[in-house]
Amino acid sequence: MEQNNFNITFPEVNDAHQGTGEHFFIERDGEKKKIIYHDYDKIYSIPGLYEELFYDKLKCDSPAVVAKILNDFIKDSPIETSDLKVLDIGAGNGIMGEELKRIGAGPVIGLDIIEEAADSALRDRPEVYEDYYVADLMDLEYKDEKSLEKADFNCMTIIAALGFDDIPPKAFAAGFNLISSPGLFAFNIKEDFMDNKDKTGFCKLISKMVDEDILEIKKRHHYRHRLLQDGTPLYYYAVVGEKKRDIPESML
Ligand SMILES: C[S@@+](CC[C@H](N)C(=O)[O-])C[C@H]1O[C@@H](n2cnc3c(N)ncnc32)[C@H](O)[C@@H]1O
């Protein structure tokens, strides 16, 4: 897509705490506006702003990193990338979808909780998604639930969207249960959410899924997800795994 140069600045005092509090300023038509990172609707509504903020200024490269790890795993397995039918959850304006198509995935279907994400994906990357759901996985409308179940996905991806008031463990579990068994999944997650002191519930859920043979982690890669606005690196894990069976209701 076309590159713009927005006049992006960050607050002078780095009061930004990773995640929900972070904000930046953008100057357009002589007006300076404050935007919080989580105001995705506002960010997506300006073409190129999401890319310039997260990818150019804050050096995020997670979609490419996770797609590479998924592809490396597939190369050493009997699976063909073109056989993947992927549900990309928290798809935003389609950067992960684009990476999935780059590695040769079959149909990719996007899902996001806000309408602006679907609109911007269609606007910026119209060739990527075969379909795009605007839906809340924890409260699916009947017709979406039936059509997602019928789609028979064999792979799920969730990039830069777990935790931090984005996708909670229950929605992650609901997405996981929408893919077939065996199936593949690939996601990235903040390093702290994978350690025993984690309070978000992700570490507990994922550990339990491994212990109960619901999933097998195939690759786990520690890497720099992006920078904080003062230049501090923010580390994540990229994870690729194989789904063995659904998460039972009793575990949620
Ligand atoms: C940081 S963006 C990541 C977008 C894209 N995956 C990427 O890597 O560029 C997080 C996305 O997750 C979406 N999101 C947040 N909560 C969600 C939920 N409960 N269900 C689905 N999507 C959600 C947001 O609307 C936003 O588009």
Short mmCIF file of C-alpha atoms and ligand atoms in Angstrom, two decimals:
data_model
loop_
_atom_site.label_atom_id
_atom_site.label_comp_id
_atom_site.label_asym_id
_atom_site.label_seq_id
_atom_site.Cartn_x
_atom_site.Cartn_y
_atom_site.Cartn_z
CA MET A 1 0.00 0.00 0.00
CA GLU A 2 0.98 3.65 -0.47
CA GLN A 3 3.36 5.09 2.16
CA ASN A 4 2.37 8.33 3.86
CA ASN A 5 4.40 10.51 6.16
CA PHE A 6 2.36 11.44 9.15
CA ASN A 7 3.68 13.86 11.67
CA ILE A 8 3.70 11.41 14.59
CA THR A 9 5.13 12.47 17.96
CA PHE A 10 5.16 10.80 21.34
CA PRO A 11 4.55 12.32 24.79
CA GLU A 12 7.68 13.96 26.22
CA VAL A 13 7.41 12.21 29.53
CA ASN A 14 7.33 8.51 28.96
CA ASP A 15 4.26 7.88 31.06
CA ALA A 16 3.31 5.20 28.63
CA HIS A 17 2.89 1.85 30.20
CA GLN A 18 3.04 -1.02 27.80
CA GLY A 19 -0.40 -1.65 26.48
CA THR A 20 -3.51 0.30 27.22
CA GLY A 21 -2.07 3.67 28.34
CA GLU A 22 0.19 4.33 25.39
CA HIS A 23 -0.69 7.23 23.13
CA PHE A 24 0.79 9.44 20.45
CA PHE A 25 0.04 12.70 18.71
CA ILE A 26 -0.63 13.27 15.07
CA GLU A 27 -0.69 16.65 13.39
CA ARG A 28 -2.98 17.00 10.40
CA ASP A 29 -4.34 20.10 8.71
CA GLY A 30 -2.78 22.27 11.44
CA GLU A 31 -4.51 20.35 14.22
CA LYS A 32 -2.72 18.20 16.81
CA LYS A 33 -4.69 15.18 17.99
CA LYS A 34 -3.97 12.70 20.77
CA ILE A 35 -4.71 9.09 19.90
CA ILE A 36 -4.46 6.13 22.27
CA TYR A 37 -2.91 3.01 20.72
CA HIS A 38 -6.08 1.09 21.50
CA ASP A 39 -8.29 3.52 19.58
CA TYR A 40 -7.97 1.18 16.62
CA ASP A 41 -11.11 2.63 15.02
CA LYS A 42 -9.45 6.06 14.78
CA ILE A 43 -6.11 4.64 13.62
CA TYR A 44 -7.59 2.37 10.93
CA SER A 45 -9.74 5.18 9.60
CA ILE A 46 -6.59 7.00 8.39
CA PRO A 47 -4.94 4.89 5.63
CA GLY A 48 -1.30 4.10 6.43
CA LEU A 49 -1.32 5.43 10.00
CA TYR A 50 -1.32 1.98 11.65
CA GLU A 51 1.66 0.91 9.52
CA GLU A 52 3.60 4.10 10.17
CA LEU A 53 3.02 3.98 13.93
CA PHE A 54 3.59 0.31 14.69
CA TYR A 55 5.72 -0.89 11.81
CA ASP A 56 7.87 2.12 10.88
CA LYS A 57 8.25 4.03 14.16
CA LEU A 58 7.93 1.21 16.71
CA LYS A 59 9.63 -1.42 14.52
CA CYS A 60 7.02 -4.15 14.90
CA ASP A 61 7.67 -7.11 12.64
CA SER A 62 5.51 -9.73 14.30
CA PRO A 63 3.32 -10.85 11.38
CA ALA A 64 6.43 -11.69 9.31
CA VAL A 65 8.16 -13.38 12.28
CA VAL A 66 5.17 -15.58 13.14
CA ALA A 67 4.46 -16.41 9.49
CA LYS A 68 8.09 -17.49 9.05
CA ILE A 69 7.99 -19.77 12.09
CA LEU A 70 4.72 -21.29 10.91
CA ASN A 71 6.22 -21.80 7.47
CA ASP A 72 9.41 -23.35 8.90
CA PHE A 73 7.30 -25.82 10.86
CA ILE A 74 5.20 -26.71 7.81
CA LYS A 75 8.30 -27.26 5.64
CA ASP A 76 9.43 -30.01 8.02
CA SER A 77 5.99 -31.63 8.13
CA PRO A 78 3.80 -33.47 5.62
CA ILE A 79 1.41 -30.48 5.53
CA GLU A 80 1.23 -28.26 2.42
CA THR A 81 0.90 -24.52 3.08
CA SER A 82 -1.66 -24.28 0.32
CA ASP A 83 -3.90 -26.71 2.26
CA LEU A 84 -4.23 -24.29 5.14
CA LYS A 85 -7.62 -22.69 5.63
CA VAL A 86 -6.88 -20.00 8.16
CA LEU A 87 -9.00 -18.02 10.59
CA ASP A 88 -6.99 -14.87 11.36
CA ILE A 89 -8.40 -13.52 14.63
CA GLY A 90 -7.89 -9.85 15.58
CA ALA A 91 -7.03 -9.42 11.92
CA GLY A 92 -7.09 -5.62 11.91
CA ASN A 93 -6.27 -4.11 8.53
CA GLY A 94 -4.80 -7.34 7.23
CA ILE A 95 -1.04 -7.35 7.75
CA MET A 96 -0.97 -10.95 9.02
CA GLY A 97 -3.34 -12.00 6.27
CA GLU A 98 -0.90 -10.56 3.77
CA GLU A 99 1.98 -12.53 5.31
CA LEU A 100 -0.07 -15.72 5.22
CA LYS A 101 -0.74 -15.24 1.52
CA ARG A 102 2.98 -14.51 1.03
CA ILE A 103 3.91 -17.94 2.46
CA GLY A 104 1.33 -19.56 0.20
CA ALA A 105 -1.59 -20.25 2.54
CA GLY A 106 -4.93 -21.27 1.05
CA PRO A 107 -8.03 -19.26 1.94
CA VAL A 108 -7.59 -16.77 4.77
CA ILE A 109 -10.65 -15.47 6.60
CA GLY A 110 -10.37 -12.47 8.89
CA LEU A 111 -12.22 -11.81 12.13
CA ASP A 112 -12.13 -8.68 14.26
CA ILE A 113 -14.38 -7.15 16.85
CA ILE A 114 -14.63 -3.74 15.17
CA GLU A 115 -16.18 -2.79 11.86
CA GLU A 116 -13.37 -0.31 11.09
CA ALA A 117 -10.90 -3.22 10.95
CA ALA A 118 -12.93 -5.01 8.28
CA ASP A 119 -13.40 -1.76 6.33
CA SER A 120 -9.68 -0.95 6.41
CA ALA A 121 -8.65 -4.50 5.41
CA LEU A 122 -10.95 -4.29 2.42
CA ARG A 123 -9.67 -0.81 1.60
CA ASP A 124 -5.92 -1.51 2.06
CA ARG A 125 -5.56 -5.21 1.18
CA PRO A 126 -8.63 -6.21 -0.81
CA GLU A 127 -6.94 -9.31 -2.25
CA VAL A 128 -6.06 -10.91 1.10
CA TYR A 129 -9.20 -12.13 2.87
CA GLU A 130 -11.73 -14.40 1.28
CA ASP A 131 -14.22 -13.30 3.91
CA TYR A 132 -14.11 -11.12 7.02
CA TYR A 133 -16.30 -11.43 10.11
CA VAL A 134 -16.97 -8.55 12.46
CA ALA A 135 -17.79 -10.52 15.58
CA ASP A 136 -17.17 -11.05 19.26
CA LEU A 137 -16.02 -14.64 19.76
CA MET A 138 -17.47 -14.68 23.27
CA ASP A 139 -20.89 -13.62 22.08
CA LEU A 140 -21.30 -14.85 18.53
CA GLU A 141 -24.51 -14.26 16.66
CA TYR A 142 -26.17 -17.54 15.71
CA LYS A 143 -25.58 -17.10 11.97
CA ASP A 144 -21.87 -16.28 12.46
CA GLU A 145 -21.41 -19.22 14.81
CA LYS A 146 -22.94 -21.63 12.32
CA SER A 147 -21.03 -20.24 9.37
CA LEU A 148 -17.69 -20.23 11.26
CA GLU A 149 -18.28 -23.84 12.34
CA LYS A 150 -19.14 -24.84 8.79
CA ALA A 151 -16.02 -23.19 7.39
CA ASP A 152 -13.90 -26.06 8.73
CA PHE A 153 -10.71 -24.09 9.43
CA ASN A 154 -7.55 -26.11 9.98
CA CYS A 155 -5.43 -23.19 11.20
CA MET A 156 -5.87 -20.17 13.46
CA THR A 157 -3.59 -17.14 13.80
CA ILE A 158 -3.72 -14.35 16.39
CA ILE A 159 -1.08 -11.66 16.07
CA ALA A 160 -0.49 -8.70 18.40
CA ALA A 161 -3.96 -9.16 19.79
CA LEU A 162 -3.77 -11.30 22.95
CA GLY A 163 -4.19 -9.61 26.31
CA PHE A 164 -3.92 -5.84 26.98
CA ASP A 165 -7.72 -5.43 26.79
CA ASP A 166 -7.76 -7.06 23.37
CA ILE A 167 -8.50 -10.77 23.11
CA PRO A 168 -9.02 -12.45 26.51
CA PRO A 169 -8.30 -16.16 27.24
CA LYS A 170 -11.99 -17.10 26.79
CA ALA A 171 -12.10 -15.64 23.27
CA PHE A 172 -8.78 -17.34 22.47
CA ALA A 173 -10.35 -20.63 23.61
CA ALA A 174 -13.49 -20.03 21.53
CA GLY A 175 -11.31 -19.40 18.44
CA PHE A 176 -9.25 -22.51 19.18
CA ASN A 177 -12.42 -24.61 19.30
CA LEU A 178 -13.41 -23.36 15.84
CA ILE A 179 -10.50 -25.11 14.17
CA SER A 180 -10.42 -28.79 13.33
CA SER A 181 -8.42 -31.46 15.17
CA PRO A 182 -5.71 -31.97 14.13
CA GLY A 183 -5.18 -28.34 13.28
CA LEU A 184 -2.46 -25.73 13.50
CA PHE A 185 -2.31 -22.47 15.31
CA ALA A 186 0.21 -19.66 15.46
CA PHE A 187 0.17 -16.66 17.74
CA ASN A 188 2.40 -14.24 19.57
CA ILE A 189 2.14 -13.31 23.21
CA LYS A 190 3.97 -11.04 25.63
CA GLU A 191 6.72 -12.95 27.43
CA ASP A 192 5.25 -12.27 30.91
CA PHE A 193 1.91 -13.81 29.88
CA MET A 194 3.69 -17.15 29.48
CA ASP A 195 5.31 -17.22 32.90
CA ASN A 196 3.92 -18.61 36.15
CA LYS A 197 3.36 -15.18 37.69
CA ASP A 198 1.01 -14.19 34.85
CA LYS A 199 -2.34 -12.85 36.04
CA THR A 200 -4.11 -12.64 32.67
CA GLY A 201 -5.03 -16.34 32.68
CA PHE A 202 -3.12 -17.16 29.46
CA CYS A 203 -0.26 -19.03 31.13
CA LYS A 204 -2.68 -21.12 33.19
CA LEU A 205 -4.91 -21.91 30.21
CA ILE A 206 -2.04 -22.79 27.85
CA SER A 207 -0.23 -24.92 30.47
CA LYS A 208 -3.45 -26.81 31.17
CA MET A 209 -4.06 -27.35 27.46
CA VAL A 210 -0.56 -28.82 27.11
CA ASP A 211 -0.91 -30.99 30.25
CA GLU A 212 -4.26 -32.35 29.08
CA ASP A 213 -2.99 -33.13 25.61
CA ILE A 214 -5.25 -30.56 23.94
CA LEU A 215 -2.34 -28.89 22.26
CA GLU A 216 1.26 -29.63 21.54
CA ILE A 217 3.62 -26.69 21.23
CA LYS A 218 5.89 -27.29 18.23
CA LYS A 219 7.88 -24.07 18.11
CA ARG A 220 8.43 -21.28 20.61
CA HIS A 221 10.61 -18.35 19.62
CA HIS A 222 11.58 -15.43 21.90
CA TYR A 223 11.99 -12.18 19.97
CA ARG A 224 11.54 -8.41 20.02
CA HIS A 225 7.92 -7.70 19.14
CA ARG A 226 8.33 -3.91 19.00
CA LEU A 227 9.76 -0.91 20.81
CA LEU A 228 8.08 1.12 23.47
CA GLN A 229 8.04 4.80 22.61
CA ASP A 230 11.23 5.47 24.63
CA GLY A 231 13.03 2.78 22.63
CA THR A 232 12.79 0.02 25.23
CA PRO A 233 12.33 -3.35 23.49
CA LEU A 234 9.18 -5.31 24.23
CA TYR A 235 9.73 -9.07 24.07
CA TYR A 236 7.17 -11.66 23.00
CA TYR A 237 7.05 -15.35 22.21
CA ALA A 238 5.97 -16.52 18.79
CA VAL A 239 4.28 -19.89 19.21
CA VAL A 240 3.29 -22.55 16.69
CA GLY A 241 1.37 -25.57 17.88
CA GLU A 242 -0.80 -28.44 16.90
CA LYS A 243 -4.36 -28.79 18.11
CA LYS A 244 -5.25 -32.30 19.30
CA ARG A 245 -8.83 -31.76 20.46
CA ASP A 246 -11.31 -29.11 21.57
CA ILE A 247 -11.02 -27.40 24.94
CA PRO A 248 -13.85 -28.92 27.02
CA GLU A 249 -16.49 -26.59 28.47
CA SER A 250 -15.45 -27.73 31.98
CA MET A 251 -12.02 -26.19 31.51
CA LEU A 252 -13.23 -22.68 30.69
C1 LIG B 1 -2.77 -4.52 17.53
S1 LIG B 1 -4.09 -4.97 16.46
C2 LIG B 1 -3.36 -6.30 15.55
C3 LIG B 1 -3.86 -6.36 14.14
C4 LIG B 1 -3.15 -7.39 13.26
N1 LIG B 1 -3.30 -8.75 13.77
C5 LIG B 1 -1.68 -7.06 13.07
O1 LIG B 1 -0.84 -7.87 13.50
O2 LIG B 1 -1.36 -6.03 12.51
C6 LIG B 1 -5.22 -5.83 17.54
C7 LIG B 1 -6.55 -6.14 16.86
O3 LIG B 1 -7.31 -7.00 17.72
C8 LIG B 1 -8.67 -6.62 17.62
N2 LIG B 1 -9.40 -7.11 18.80
C9 LIG B 1 -9.36 -6.64 20.06
N3 LIG B 1 -10.17 -7.37 20.86
C10 LIG B 1 -10.73 -8.32 20.08
C11 LIG B 1 -11.64 -9.38 20.32
N4 LIG B 1 -12.13 -9.61 21.55
N5 LIG B 1 -12.00 -10.16 19.29
C12 LIG B 1 -11.49 -9.95 18.02
N6 LIG B 1 -10.62 -8.96 17.74
C13 LIG B 1 -10.24 -8.16 18.75
C14 LIG B 1 -8.62 -5.11 17.55
O4 LIG B 1 -9.83 -4.55 17.07
C15 LIG B 1 -7.43 -4.90 16.63
O5 LIG B 1 -7.82 -4.82 15.29
#
